[in-house]
mmCIF file of C-alpha atoms in Angstrom:
data_model
loop_
_atom_site.group_PDB
_atom_site.id
_atom_site.type_symbol
_atom_site.label_atom_id
_atom_site.label_comp_id
_atom_site.label_asym_id
_atom_site.label_seq_id
_atom_site.Cartn_x
_atom_site.Cartn_y
_atom_site.Cartn_z
ATOM 1 C CA UNK Q 419 -4.088 -26.216 5.955
ATOM 2 C CA UNK Q 420 -4.201 -25.090 2.364
ATOM 3 C CA UNK Q 421 -7.143 -23.445 0.664
ATOM 4 C CA UNK Q 422 -8.080 -23.817 -2.980
ATOM 5 C CA UNK Q 423 -10.918 -23.293 -5.432
ATOM 6 C CA UNK Q 424 -12.865 -26.316 -6.666
ATOM 7 C CA UNK Q 425 -13.034 -26.490 -10.436
ATOM 8 C CA UNK Q 426 -16.671 -27.581 -10.680
ATOM 9 C CA UNK Q 427 -15.902 -31.263 -11.318
ATOM 10 C CA UNK Q 428 -18.124 -33.817 -9.522
ATOM 11 C CA UNK Q 429 -15.480 -34.525 -6.864
ATOM 12 C CA UNK Q 430 -14.644 -30.822 -6.409
ATOM 13 C CA UNK Q 431 -17.764 -28.643 -6.855
ATOM 14 C CA UNK Q 432 -17.013 -24.959 -7.341
ATOM 15 C CA UNK Q 433 -16.337 -23.074 -4.096
ATOM 16 C CA UNK Q 434 -13.763 -22.607 -1.349
ATOM 17 C CA UNK Q 435 -12.080 -25.833 -0.205
ATOM 18 C CA UNK Q 436 -9.473 -26.603 2.445
ATOM 19 C CA UNK Q 437 -7.160 -29.548 2.938
ATOM 20 C CA UNK Q 438 -4.768 -30.854 5.551
ATOM 21 C CA UNK Q 439 -3.139 -32.993 2.841
ATOM 22 C CA UNK Q 440 -5.292 -36.075 3.373
ATOM 23 C CA UNK Q 441 -8.375 -37.331 1.523
ATOM 24 C CA UNK Q 442 -10.540 -37.223 4.645
ATOM 25 C CA UNK Q 443 -9.158 -33.812 5.587
ATOM 26 C CA UNK Q 444 -10.125 -32.249 2.252
ATOM 27 C CA UNK Q 445 -13.520 -30.577 2.596
ATOM 28 C CA UNK Q 446 -15.719 -27.960 0.946
ATOM 29 C CA UNK Q 447 -15.803 -24.892 3.200
ATOM 30 C CA UNK Q 448 -18.350 -22.806 1.299
ATOM 31 C CA UNK Q 449 -20.100 -23.025 -2.038
ATOM 32 C CA UNK Q 450 -23.520 -21.346 -2.355
ATOM 33 C CA UNK Q 451 -22.553 -18.792 -4.961
ATOM 34 C CA UNK Q 452 -19.144 -17.780 -3.575
ATOM 35 C CA UNK Q 453 -16.354 -17.542 -6.112
ATOM 36 C CA UNK Q 454 -13.152 -17.071 -4.088
ATOM 37 C CA UNK Q 455 -9.867 -15.868 -5.480
ATOM 38 C CA UNK Q 456 -11.002 -13.220 -7.921
ATOM 39 C CA UNK Q 457 -8.336 -10.628 -8.729
ATOM 40 C CA UNK Q 458 -5.344 -12.912 -8.651
ATOM 41 C CA UNK Q 459 -6.264 -15.011 -5.615
ATOM 42 C CA UNK Q 460 -4.653 -12.524 -3.246
ATOM 43 C CA UNK Q 461 -5.107 -13.266 0.459
ATOM 44 C CA UNK Q 462 -3.791 -12.320 3.903
ATOM 45 C CA UNK Q 463 -3.911 -14.113 7.255
ATOM 46 C CA UNK Q 464 -4.653 -12.144 10.408
ATOM 47 C CA UNK Q 465 -5.609 -13.583 13.819
ATOM 48 C CA UNK Q 466 -5.927 -17.127 12.404
ATOM 49 C CA UNK Q 467 -8.428 -16.042 9.752
ATOM 50 C CA UNK Q 468 -7.833 -15.784 6.019
ATOM 51 C CA UNK Q 469 -9.040 -12.660 4.208
ATOM 52 C CA UNK Q 470 -9.506 -12.768 0.449
ATOM 53 C CA UNK Q 471 -11.274 -11.245 -2.524
ATOM 54 C CA UNK Q 472 -14.480 -13.133 -3.175
ATOM 55 C CA UNK Q 473 -17.377 -12.726 -5.559
ATOM 56 C CA UNK Q 474 -21.066 -13.456 -5.182
ATOM 57 C CA UNK Q 475 -24.061 -12.412 -7.272
ATOM 58 C CA UNK Q 476 -25.479 -10.208 -4.509
ATOM 59 C CA UNK Q 477 -22.485 -8.061 -3.512
ATOM 60 C CA UNK Q 478 -20.075 -8.393 -6.415
ATOM 61 C CA UNK Q 479 -16.338 -8.621 -5.744
ATOM 62 C CA UNK Q 480 -15.676 -7.742 -2.096
ATOM 63 C CA UNK Q 481 -13.536 -8.520 0.982
ATOM 64 C CA UNK Q 482 -14.314 -11.925 2.534
ATOM 65 C CA UNK Q 483 -12.986 -13.845 5.552
ATOM 66 C CA UNK Q 484 -12.877 -17.498 6.574
ATOM 67 C CA UNK Q 485 -11.932 -19.297 9.754
ATOM 68 C CA UNK Q 486 -12.091 -22.601 7.848
ATOM 69 C CA UNK Q 487 -15.751 -23.309 8.616
ATOM 70 C CA UNK Q 488 -18.878 -22.668 6.559
ATOM 71 C CA UNK Q 489 -20.491 -20.399 9.187
ATOM 72 C CA UNK Q 490 -17.174 -18.567 9.640
ATOM 73 C CA UNK Q 491 -16.882 -17.777 5.919
ATOM 74 C CA UNK Q 492 -18.642 -14.518 5.044
ATOM 75 C CA UNK Q 493 -18.298 -11.091 3.510
ATOM 76 C CA UNK Q 494 -16.505 -8.571 5.754
ATOM 77 C CA UNK Q 495 -17.870 -5.456 4.090
ATOM 78 C CA UNK Q 496 -19.635 -4.461 0.896
ATOM 79 C CA UNK Q 497 -17.413 -1.539 -0.125
ATOM 80 C CA UNK Q 498 -19.435 -0.692 -3.239
ATOM 81 C CA UNK Q 499 -23.115 -0.860 -2.516
ATOM 82 C CA UNK Q 500 -23.698 -0.429 -6.246
ATOM 83 C CA UNK Q 501 -21.824 -3.714 -6.875
ATOM 84 C CA UNK Q 502 -24.906 -5.910 -7.142
ATOM 85 C CA UNK Q 503 -23.144 -8.841 -8.766
ATOM 86 C CA UNK Q 504 -20.614 -6.853 -10.775
ATOM 87 C CA UNK Q 505 -17.377 -8.854 -10.929
ATOM 88 C CA UNK Q 506 -14.983 -5.963 -10.207
ATOM 89 C CA UNK Q 507 -17.109 -3.843 -7.857
ATOM 90 C CA UNK Q 508 -15.085 -3.285 -4.641
ATOM 91 C CA UNK Q 509 -12.081 -5.106 -6.132
ATOM 92 C CA UNK Q 510 -10.013 -5.725 -2.978
ATOM 93 C CA UNK Q 511 -6.445 -6.637 -3.906
ATOM 94 C CA UNK Q 512 -2.828 -6.401 -2.732
ATOM 95 C CA UNK Q 513 -3.841 -7.513 0.797
ATOM 96 C CA UNK Q 514 -0.873 -6.906 3.114
ATOM 97 C CA UNK Q 515 -0.636 -7.471 6.878
ATOM 98 C CA UNK Q 516 1.047 -4.541 8.636
ATOM 99 C CA UNK Q 517 0.884 -3.525 12.321
ATOM 100 C CA UNK Q 518 -1.923 -6.016 13.122
ATOM 101 C CA UNK Q 519 -4.175 -4.717 10.350
ATOM 102 C CA UNK Q 520 -4.669 -5.574 6.690
ATOM 103 C CA UNK Q 521 -3.927 -2.842 4.166
ATOM 104 C CA UNK Q 522 -5.331 -3.255 0.690
ATOM 105 C CA UNK Q 523 -6.463 -1.554 -2.472
ATOM 106 C CA UNK Q 524 -10.228 -1.347 -2.996
ATOM 107 C CA UNK Q 525 -12.911 0.873 -4.440
ATOM 108 C CA UNK Q 526 -15.860 2.377 -2.627
ATOM 109 C CA UNK Q 527 -18.784 4.515 -3.776
ATOM 110 C CA UNK Q 528 -17.028 7.799 -2.895
ATOM 111 C CA UNK Q 529 -13.263 7.531 -3.448
ATOM 112 C CA UNK Q 530 -12.706 5.023 -6.212
ATOM 113 C CA UNK Q 531 -9.843 2.500 -5.952
ATOM 114 C CA UNK Q 532 -7.637 3.695 -3.068
ATOM 115 C CA UNK Q 533 -5.698 2.510 0.011
ATOM 116 C CA UNK Q 534 -7.876 1.016 2.767
ATOM 117 C CA UNK Q 535 -7.226 -0.878 5.987
ATOM 118 C CA UNK Q 536 -9.256 -3.303 8.067
ATOM 119 C CA UNK Q 537 -9.106 -4.860 11.490
ATOM 120 C CA UNK Q 538 -11.323 -7.639 10.129
ATOM 121 C CA UNK Q 539 -14.667 -5.987 10.862
ATOM 122 C CA UNK Q 540 -16.964 -3.875 8.703
ATOM 123 C CA UNK Q 541 -16.746 -0.986 11.196
ATOM 124 C CA UNK Q 542 -12.975 -1.272 11.321
ATOM 125 C CA UNK Q 543 -12.568 -1.048 7.534
ATOM 126 C CA UNK Q 544 -11.655 2.513 6.598
ATOM 127 C CA UNK Q 545 -9.997 4.606 3.922
ATOM 128 C CA UNK Q 546 -6.367 5.346 4.769
ATOM 129 C CA UNK Q 547 -5.721 7.943 2.081
ATOM 130 C CA UNK Q 548 -7.479 9.259 -1.003
ATOM 131 C CA UNK Q 549 -4.330 9.626 -3.117
ATOM 132 C CA UNK Q 550 -6.242 10.838 -6.173
ATOM 133 C CA UNK Q 551 -9.359 12.805 -5.266
ATOM 134 C CA UNK Q 552 -12.589 11.802 -6.946
ATOM 135 C CA UNK Q 553 -14.329 8.568 -7.810
ATOM 136 C CA UNK Q 554 -11.711 7.388 -10.331
ATOM 137 C CA UNK Q 555 -9.063 6.488 -7.773
ATOM 138 C CA UNK Q 556 -5.303 6.182 -7.872
ATOM 139 C CA UNK Q 557 -5.476 2.400 -8.493
ATOM 140 C CA UNK Q 558 -2.914 1.052 -6.000
ATOM 141 C CA UNK Q 559 -1.820 -2.324 -7.325
ATOM 142 C CA UNK Q 560 1.200 -3.276 -5.223
ATOM 143 C CA UNK Q 561 1.893 -2.840 -1.505
ATOM 144 C CA UNK Q 562 5.270 -3.774 -0.019
ATOM 145 C CA UNK Q 563 6.697 -3.452 3.486
ATOM 146 C CA UNK Q 564 10.210 -2.003 3.571
ATOM 147 C CA UNK Q 565 12.126 -0.546 6.545
ATOM 148 C CA UNK Q 566 8.997 -0.554 8.693
ATOM 149 C CA UNK Q 567 6.795 1.346 6.223
ATOM 150 C CA UNK Q 568 4.289 0.445 3.543
ATOM 151 C CA UNK Q 569 5.235 1.382 -0.019
ATOM 152 C CA UNK Q 570 2.379 1.660 -2.481
ATOM 153 C CA UNK Q 571 2.598 1.742 -6.274
ATOM 154 C CA UNK Q 572 -0.321 3.428 -8.034
ATOM 155 C CA UNK Q 573 -0.999 2.601 -11.643
ATOM 156 C CA UNK Q 574 -3.285 5.520 -12.578
ATOM 157 C CA UNK Q 575 -0.715 8.305 -12.255
ATOM 158 C CA UNK Q 576 2.404 6.118 -11.849
ATOM 159 C CA UNK Q 577 3.251 7.252 -8.321
ATOM 160 C CA UNK Q 578 5.142 5.709 -5.417
ATOM 161 C CA UNK Q 579 3.771 6.484 -1.948
ATOM 162 C CA UNK Q 580 4.921 5.510 1.544
ATOM 163 C CA UNK Q 581 2.770 5.088 4.625
ATOM 164 C CA UNK Q 582 3.007 4.420 8.338
ATOM 165 C CA UNK Q 583 -0.631 3.295 8.176
ATOM 166 C CA UNK Q 584 -2.162 6.670 9.012
ATOM 167 C CA UNK Q 585 -3.677 9.327 6.787
ATOM 168 C CA UNK Q 586 -1.129 11.961 7.847
ATOM 169 C CA UNK Q 587 1.720 9.483 7.502
ATOM 170 C CA UNK Q 588 0.807 8.513 3.915
ATOM 171 C CA UNK Q 589 2.876 10.677 1.593
ATOM 172 C CA UNK Q 590 3.937 10.858 -2.022
ATOM 173 C CA UNK Q 591 7.547 9.758 -2.614
ATOM 174 C CA UNK Q 592 7.832 10.329 -6.370
ATOM 175 C CA UNK Q 593 6.117 10.125 -9.710
ATOM 176 C CA UNK Q 594 7.661 7.399 -11.862
ATOM 177 C CA UNK Q 595 8.916 8.785 -15.158
ATOM 178 C CA UNK Q 596 9.052 6.765 -18.365
#
């Protein structure tokens, strides 16, 4: 199946759609205020569920999940309780599946935009490493798997980090010079 965003036209009201490539197999999964695909439409698939950045007027821009059904499409966690409809509140992006978890960049109320991981549950969504202490954050914007490790590029201080997915195993490689 493929997922896409309806453009608001009468045949495709705005929301998350899925299709098996046929007319009858093309259906609206969830509308009711959800704007999927914010922040570059990044997504990751884990355990037959698709995780993505979605926006609603209650939580702002946060981590969402869908199993392809309306009841199975919901917010995973509200990372920034102060989001309240702000487009770039939690700002999950660069979702990357690694060792049966999803690693991603997001902001919370304490650490700013940093490296987080989730097992797909609110309780299993945690900070991996605060690479730049304080609420500003290091702004990770790209995560790549290479030789069995995650490599993270941060835009705030132009640093390259590597990680085995643990706090202790997340270390600075170098600062990128201009």
